[in-house]
mmCIF file of C-alpha atoms and ligand atoms in Angstrom:
data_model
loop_
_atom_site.group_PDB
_atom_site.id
_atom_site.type_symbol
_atom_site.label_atom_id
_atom_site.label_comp_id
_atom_site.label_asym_id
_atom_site.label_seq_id
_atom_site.Cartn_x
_atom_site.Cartn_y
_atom_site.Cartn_z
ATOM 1 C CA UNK A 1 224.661 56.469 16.435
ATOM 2 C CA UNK A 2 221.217 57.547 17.018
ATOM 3 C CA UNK A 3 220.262 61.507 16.875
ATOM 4 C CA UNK A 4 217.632 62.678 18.341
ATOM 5 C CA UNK A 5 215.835 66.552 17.939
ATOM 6 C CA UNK A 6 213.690 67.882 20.766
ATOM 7 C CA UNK A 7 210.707 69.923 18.875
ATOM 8 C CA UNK A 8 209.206 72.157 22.339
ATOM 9 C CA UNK A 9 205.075 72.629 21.150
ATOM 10 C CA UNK A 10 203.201 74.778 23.402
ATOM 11 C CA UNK A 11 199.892 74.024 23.631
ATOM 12 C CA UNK A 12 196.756 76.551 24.089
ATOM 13 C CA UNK A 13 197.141 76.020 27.708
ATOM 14 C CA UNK A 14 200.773 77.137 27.236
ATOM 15 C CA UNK A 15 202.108 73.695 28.462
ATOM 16 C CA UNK A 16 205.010 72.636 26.968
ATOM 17 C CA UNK A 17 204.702 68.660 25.308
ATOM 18 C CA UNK A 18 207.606 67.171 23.870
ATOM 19 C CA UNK A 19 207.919 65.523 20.848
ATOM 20 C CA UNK A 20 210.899 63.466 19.531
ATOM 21 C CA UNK A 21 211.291 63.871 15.794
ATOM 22 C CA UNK A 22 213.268 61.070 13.841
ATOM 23 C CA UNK A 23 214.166 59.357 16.569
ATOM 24 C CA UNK A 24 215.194 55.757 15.091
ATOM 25 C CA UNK A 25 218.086 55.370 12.401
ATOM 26 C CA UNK A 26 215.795 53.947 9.973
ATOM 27 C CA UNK A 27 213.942 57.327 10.076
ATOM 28 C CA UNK A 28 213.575 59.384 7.101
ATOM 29 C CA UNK A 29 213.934 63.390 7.476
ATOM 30 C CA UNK A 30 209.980 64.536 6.758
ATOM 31 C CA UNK A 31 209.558 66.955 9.141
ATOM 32 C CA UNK A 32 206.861 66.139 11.792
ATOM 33 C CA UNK A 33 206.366 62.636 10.771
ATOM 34 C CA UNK A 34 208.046 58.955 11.725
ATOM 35 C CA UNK A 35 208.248 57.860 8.429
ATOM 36 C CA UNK A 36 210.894 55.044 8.199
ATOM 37 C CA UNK A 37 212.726 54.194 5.338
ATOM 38 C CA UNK A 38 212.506 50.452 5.647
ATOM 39 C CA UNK A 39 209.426 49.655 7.103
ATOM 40 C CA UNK A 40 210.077 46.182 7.903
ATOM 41 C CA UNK A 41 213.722 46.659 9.367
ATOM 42 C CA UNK A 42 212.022 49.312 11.483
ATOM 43 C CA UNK A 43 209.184 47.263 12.671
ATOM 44 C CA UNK A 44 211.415 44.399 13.737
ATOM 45 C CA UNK A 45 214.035 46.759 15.520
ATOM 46 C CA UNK A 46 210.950 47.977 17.388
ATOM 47 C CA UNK A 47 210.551 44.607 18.451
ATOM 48 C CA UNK A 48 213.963 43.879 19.065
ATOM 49 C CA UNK A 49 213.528 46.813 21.561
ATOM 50 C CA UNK A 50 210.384 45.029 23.302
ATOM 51 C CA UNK A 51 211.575 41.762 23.363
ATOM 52 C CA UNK A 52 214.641 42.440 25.457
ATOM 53 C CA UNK A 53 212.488 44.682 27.516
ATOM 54 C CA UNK A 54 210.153 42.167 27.861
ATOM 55 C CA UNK A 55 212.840 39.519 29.021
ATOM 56 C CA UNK A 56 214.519 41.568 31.228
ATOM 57 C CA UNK A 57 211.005 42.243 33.056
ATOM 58 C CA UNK A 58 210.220 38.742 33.074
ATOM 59 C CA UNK A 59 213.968 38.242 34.895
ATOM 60 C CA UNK A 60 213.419 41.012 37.087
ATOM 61 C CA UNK A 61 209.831 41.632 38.308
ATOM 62 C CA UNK A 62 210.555 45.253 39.506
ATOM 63 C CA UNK A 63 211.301 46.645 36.543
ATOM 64 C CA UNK A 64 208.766 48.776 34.557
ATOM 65 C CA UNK A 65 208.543 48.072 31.356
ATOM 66 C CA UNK A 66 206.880 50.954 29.985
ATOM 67 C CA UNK A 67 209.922 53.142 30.935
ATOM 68 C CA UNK A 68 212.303 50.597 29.252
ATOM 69 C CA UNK A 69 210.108 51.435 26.198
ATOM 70 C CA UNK A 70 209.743 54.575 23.882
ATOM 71 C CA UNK A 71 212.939 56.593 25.318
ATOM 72 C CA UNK A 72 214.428 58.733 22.303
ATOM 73 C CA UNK A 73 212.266 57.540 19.610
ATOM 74 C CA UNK A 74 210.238 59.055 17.139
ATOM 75 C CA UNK A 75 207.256 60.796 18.269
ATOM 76 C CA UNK A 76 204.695 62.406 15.768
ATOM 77 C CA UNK A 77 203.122 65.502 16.813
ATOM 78 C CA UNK A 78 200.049 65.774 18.253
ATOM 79 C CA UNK A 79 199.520 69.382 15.805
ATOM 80 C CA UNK A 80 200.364 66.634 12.601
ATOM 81 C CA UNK A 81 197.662 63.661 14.058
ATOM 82 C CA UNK A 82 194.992 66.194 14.510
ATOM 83 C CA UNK A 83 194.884 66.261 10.993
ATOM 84 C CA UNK A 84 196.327 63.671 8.903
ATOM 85 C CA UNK A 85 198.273 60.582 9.234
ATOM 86 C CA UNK A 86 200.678 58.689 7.509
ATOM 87 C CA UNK A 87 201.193 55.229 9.037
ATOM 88 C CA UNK A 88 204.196 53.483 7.884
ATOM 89 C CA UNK A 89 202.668 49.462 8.192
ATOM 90 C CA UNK A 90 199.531 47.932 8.410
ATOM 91 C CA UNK A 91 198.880 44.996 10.918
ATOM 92 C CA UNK A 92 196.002 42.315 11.224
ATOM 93 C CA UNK A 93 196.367 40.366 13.969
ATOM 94 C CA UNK A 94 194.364 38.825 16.904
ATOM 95 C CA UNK A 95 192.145 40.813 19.370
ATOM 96 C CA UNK A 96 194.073 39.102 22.591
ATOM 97 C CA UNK A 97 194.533 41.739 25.179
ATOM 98 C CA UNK A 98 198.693 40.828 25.054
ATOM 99 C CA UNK A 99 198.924 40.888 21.553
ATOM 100 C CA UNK A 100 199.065 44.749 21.713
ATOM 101 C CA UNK A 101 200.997 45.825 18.097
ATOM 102 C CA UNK A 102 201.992 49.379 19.051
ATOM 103 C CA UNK A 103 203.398 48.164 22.189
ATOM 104 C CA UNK A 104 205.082 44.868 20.371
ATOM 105 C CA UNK A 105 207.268 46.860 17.756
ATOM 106 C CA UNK A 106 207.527 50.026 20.020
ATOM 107 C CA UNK A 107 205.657 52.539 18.367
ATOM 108 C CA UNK A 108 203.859 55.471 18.737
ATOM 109 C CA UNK A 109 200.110 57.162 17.542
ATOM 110 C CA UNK A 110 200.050 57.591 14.364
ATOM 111 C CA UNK A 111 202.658 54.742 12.991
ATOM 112 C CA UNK A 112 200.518 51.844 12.874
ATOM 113 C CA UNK A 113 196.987 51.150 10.893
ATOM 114 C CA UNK A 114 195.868 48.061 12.836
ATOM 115 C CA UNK A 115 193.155 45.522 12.046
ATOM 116 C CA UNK A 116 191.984 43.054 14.865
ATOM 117 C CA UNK A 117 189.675 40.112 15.153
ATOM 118 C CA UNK A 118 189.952 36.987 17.475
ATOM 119 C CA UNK A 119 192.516 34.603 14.851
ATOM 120 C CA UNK A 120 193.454 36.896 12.760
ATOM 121 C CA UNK A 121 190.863 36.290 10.092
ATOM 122 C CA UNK A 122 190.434 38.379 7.000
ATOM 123 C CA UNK A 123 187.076 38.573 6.578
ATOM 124 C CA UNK A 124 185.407 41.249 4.426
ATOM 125 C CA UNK A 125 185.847 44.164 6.720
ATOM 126 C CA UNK A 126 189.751 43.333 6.955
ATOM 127 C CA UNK A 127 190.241 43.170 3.333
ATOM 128 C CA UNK A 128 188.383 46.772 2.955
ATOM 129 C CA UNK A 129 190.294 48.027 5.955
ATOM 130 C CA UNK A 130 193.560 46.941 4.708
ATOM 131 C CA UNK A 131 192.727 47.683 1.118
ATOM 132 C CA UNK A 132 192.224 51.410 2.411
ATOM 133 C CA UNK A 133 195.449 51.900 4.579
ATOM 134 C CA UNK A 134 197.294 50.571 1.122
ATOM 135 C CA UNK A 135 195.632 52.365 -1.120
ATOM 136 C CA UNK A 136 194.390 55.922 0.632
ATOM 137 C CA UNK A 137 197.221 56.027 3.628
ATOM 138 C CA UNK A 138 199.872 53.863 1.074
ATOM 139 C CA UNK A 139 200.930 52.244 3.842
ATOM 140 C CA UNK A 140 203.736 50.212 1.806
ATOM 141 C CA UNK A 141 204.085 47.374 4.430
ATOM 142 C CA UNK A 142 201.124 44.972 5.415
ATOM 143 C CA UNK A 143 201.854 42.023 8.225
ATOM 144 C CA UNK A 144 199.543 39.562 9.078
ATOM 145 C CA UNK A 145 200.470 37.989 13.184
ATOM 146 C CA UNK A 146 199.217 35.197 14.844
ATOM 147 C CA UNK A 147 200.668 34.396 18.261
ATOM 148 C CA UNK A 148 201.635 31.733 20.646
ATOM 149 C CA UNK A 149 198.577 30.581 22.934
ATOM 150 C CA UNK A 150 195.830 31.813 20.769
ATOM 151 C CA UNK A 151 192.600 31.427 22.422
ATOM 152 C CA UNK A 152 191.062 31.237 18.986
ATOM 153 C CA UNK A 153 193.498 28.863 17.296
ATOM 154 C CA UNK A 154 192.844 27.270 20.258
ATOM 155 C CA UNK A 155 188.895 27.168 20.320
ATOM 156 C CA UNK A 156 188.880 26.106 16.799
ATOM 157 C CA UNK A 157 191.156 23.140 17.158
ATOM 158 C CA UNK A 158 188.539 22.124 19.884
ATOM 159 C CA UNK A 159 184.944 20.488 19.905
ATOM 160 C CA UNK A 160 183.422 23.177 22.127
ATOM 161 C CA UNK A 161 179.562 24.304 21.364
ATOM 162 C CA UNK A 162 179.497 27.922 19.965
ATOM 163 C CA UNK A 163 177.427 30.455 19.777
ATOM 164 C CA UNK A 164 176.301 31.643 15.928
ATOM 165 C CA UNK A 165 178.757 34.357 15.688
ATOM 166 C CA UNK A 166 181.695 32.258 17.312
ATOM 167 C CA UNK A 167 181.217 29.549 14.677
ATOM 168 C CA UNK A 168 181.256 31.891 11.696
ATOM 169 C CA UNK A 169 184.501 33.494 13.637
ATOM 170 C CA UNK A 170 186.041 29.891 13.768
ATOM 171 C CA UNK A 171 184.995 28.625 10.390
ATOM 172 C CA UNK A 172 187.715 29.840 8.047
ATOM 173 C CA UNK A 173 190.467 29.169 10.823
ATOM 174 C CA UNK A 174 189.423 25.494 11.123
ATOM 175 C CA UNK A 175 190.089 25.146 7.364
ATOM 176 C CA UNK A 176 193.348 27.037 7.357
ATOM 177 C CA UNK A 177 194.644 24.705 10.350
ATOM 178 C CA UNK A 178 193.684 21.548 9.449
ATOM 179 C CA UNK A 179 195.630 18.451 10.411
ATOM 180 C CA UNK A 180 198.645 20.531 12.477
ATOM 181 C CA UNK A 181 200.138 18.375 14.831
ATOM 182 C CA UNK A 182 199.694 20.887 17.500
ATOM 183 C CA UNK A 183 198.789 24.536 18.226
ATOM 184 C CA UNK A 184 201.809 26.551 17.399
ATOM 185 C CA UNK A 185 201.877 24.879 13.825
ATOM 186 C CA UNK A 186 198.236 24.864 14.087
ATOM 187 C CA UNK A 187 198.763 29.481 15.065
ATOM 188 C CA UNK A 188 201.632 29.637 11.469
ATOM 189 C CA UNK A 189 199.007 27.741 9.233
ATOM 190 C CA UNK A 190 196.407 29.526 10.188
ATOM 191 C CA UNK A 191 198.471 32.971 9.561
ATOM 192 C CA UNK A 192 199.981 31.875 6.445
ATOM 193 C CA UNK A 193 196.543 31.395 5.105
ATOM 194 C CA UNK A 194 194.928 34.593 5.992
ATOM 195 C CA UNK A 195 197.677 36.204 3.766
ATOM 196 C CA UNK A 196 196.817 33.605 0.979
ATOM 197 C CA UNK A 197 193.339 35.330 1.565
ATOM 198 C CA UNK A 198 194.162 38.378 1.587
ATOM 199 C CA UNK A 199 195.913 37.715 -1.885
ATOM 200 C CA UNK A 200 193.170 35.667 -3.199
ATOM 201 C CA UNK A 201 190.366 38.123 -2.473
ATOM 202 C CA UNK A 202 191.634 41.817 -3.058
ATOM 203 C CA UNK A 203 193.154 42.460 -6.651
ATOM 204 C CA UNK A 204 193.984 45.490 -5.469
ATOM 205 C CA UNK A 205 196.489 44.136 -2.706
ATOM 206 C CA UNK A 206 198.094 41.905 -5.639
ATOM 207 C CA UNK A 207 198.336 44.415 -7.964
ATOM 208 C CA UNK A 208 200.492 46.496 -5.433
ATOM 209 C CA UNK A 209 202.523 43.934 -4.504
ATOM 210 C CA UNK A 210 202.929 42.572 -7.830
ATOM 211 C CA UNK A 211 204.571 45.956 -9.202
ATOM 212 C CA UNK A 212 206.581 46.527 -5.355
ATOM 213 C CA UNK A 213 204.440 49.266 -3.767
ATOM 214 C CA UNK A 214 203.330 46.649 -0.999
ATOM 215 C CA UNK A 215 204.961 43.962 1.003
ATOM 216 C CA UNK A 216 202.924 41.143 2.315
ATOM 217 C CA UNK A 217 204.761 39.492 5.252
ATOM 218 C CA UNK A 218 203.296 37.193 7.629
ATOM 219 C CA UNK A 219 204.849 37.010 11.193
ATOM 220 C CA UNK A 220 204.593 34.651 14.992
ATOM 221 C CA UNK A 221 205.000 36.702 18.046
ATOM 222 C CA UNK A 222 205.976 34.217 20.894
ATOM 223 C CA UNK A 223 204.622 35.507 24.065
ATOM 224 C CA UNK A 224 207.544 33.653 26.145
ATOM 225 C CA UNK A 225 210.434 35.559 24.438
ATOM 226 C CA UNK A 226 208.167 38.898 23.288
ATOM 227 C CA UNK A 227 209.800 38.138 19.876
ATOM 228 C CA UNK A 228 208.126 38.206 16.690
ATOM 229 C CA UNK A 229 209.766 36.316 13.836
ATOM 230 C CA UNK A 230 208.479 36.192 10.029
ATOM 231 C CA UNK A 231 207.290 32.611 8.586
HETATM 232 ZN ZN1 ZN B 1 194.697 35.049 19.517
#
């Protein structure tokens, strides 16, 4: 059973906003925060949330999602973000305009450190990002997502002529997907290596999750379902 605790802020304009502390069962007590105390079990119960959300609007075209969506849950507020944050996960993942991680696992500002680049690549800029949410935010969980119909996985499995910049984008995916049969294989490889990267290229990522302050996960969100399932 779920329990929920209105907190009523009044802004300078005296208007009330309302925030929802510790609104999921995996939620841990600090006041003003949404820190969960299983980060992946609370990540994938977020998306257990969208996904049937997300099926129930593909069965019924009049529903609205976004009401479906963030009803009772934790909220942290806006007096807290201003400033300082604590987010609870890290994700890279792809810049496709559906592949949206706060609105995948159902969260809210503040929750989520997110990295993005078309194929989920970890180039430098990745690694620093992610080395800083892990060690300056110590976010404990990092989860590297591809997804189904990648326009990137895609591109790269292709023959196309690029532009400069797309062909340094699409390098390191061709040689993390080479010889899958086909493009969903071709969108797991392709993850599954940019976490071997990650490991490979930041001692500082090892080191953490070597002695258990980090969790490296790698995950496949299927747009047809809305369900994201770790590989
Ligand atoms: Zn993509």
């Amino acid at each position: 059973m779920r329990l929920h605790r209105r907190k009523l802020l009044e802004t300078s304009a005296g208007l009330a906003i309302t925030a929802f502390i510790g609104g999921q069962s995996a939620a841990a007590s600090t006041e003003g925060s949404c820190q969960p105390r299983d980060p992946l079990k609370n990540l994938m119960e977020g998306n257990h949330r969208f996904s049937n959300a997300w099926q129930e609007a593909g069965r019924n075209p009049s529903t609205n999602l976004g009401s479906e969506l963030q009803n009772n849950r934790c909220f942290n507020a806006p007096q807290t973000l201003i400033n300082e944050q604590h987010p609870w996960a890290t994700l890279l993942t792809c810049a496709d305009s559906r592949v949206s991680p706060s609105w995948i696992f159902d969260t809210t500002p503040g929750e989520l450190f997110v990295i993005r680049s078309a194929g989920n690549t970890a180039f430098d800029a990745a690694i620093a990002s992610i080395e800083y949410s892990v060690s300056i935010l110590q976010t404990p969980l990092v989860m590297v997502m591809g997804h189904s119909g990648c326009g990137a996985i895609s591109t790269a499995m292709g023959n196309s002529a690029l532009t400069p910049s797309l062909e340094r984008l699409i390098t390191p995916i061709r040689s993390q997907i080479a010889d899958s049969p086909d493009l969903t294989a071709a969108v797991r490889s392709n993850a599954l290596g940019t976490a071997t990267t990650l490991r490979d290229n930041s001692p500082l990522l090892r080191e953490a999750e070597a002695k258990g302050s980090l969790k490296l996960v790698v995950s496949y969100f299927d747009l047809q379902t809305g369900a994201v399932t770790l590989i």
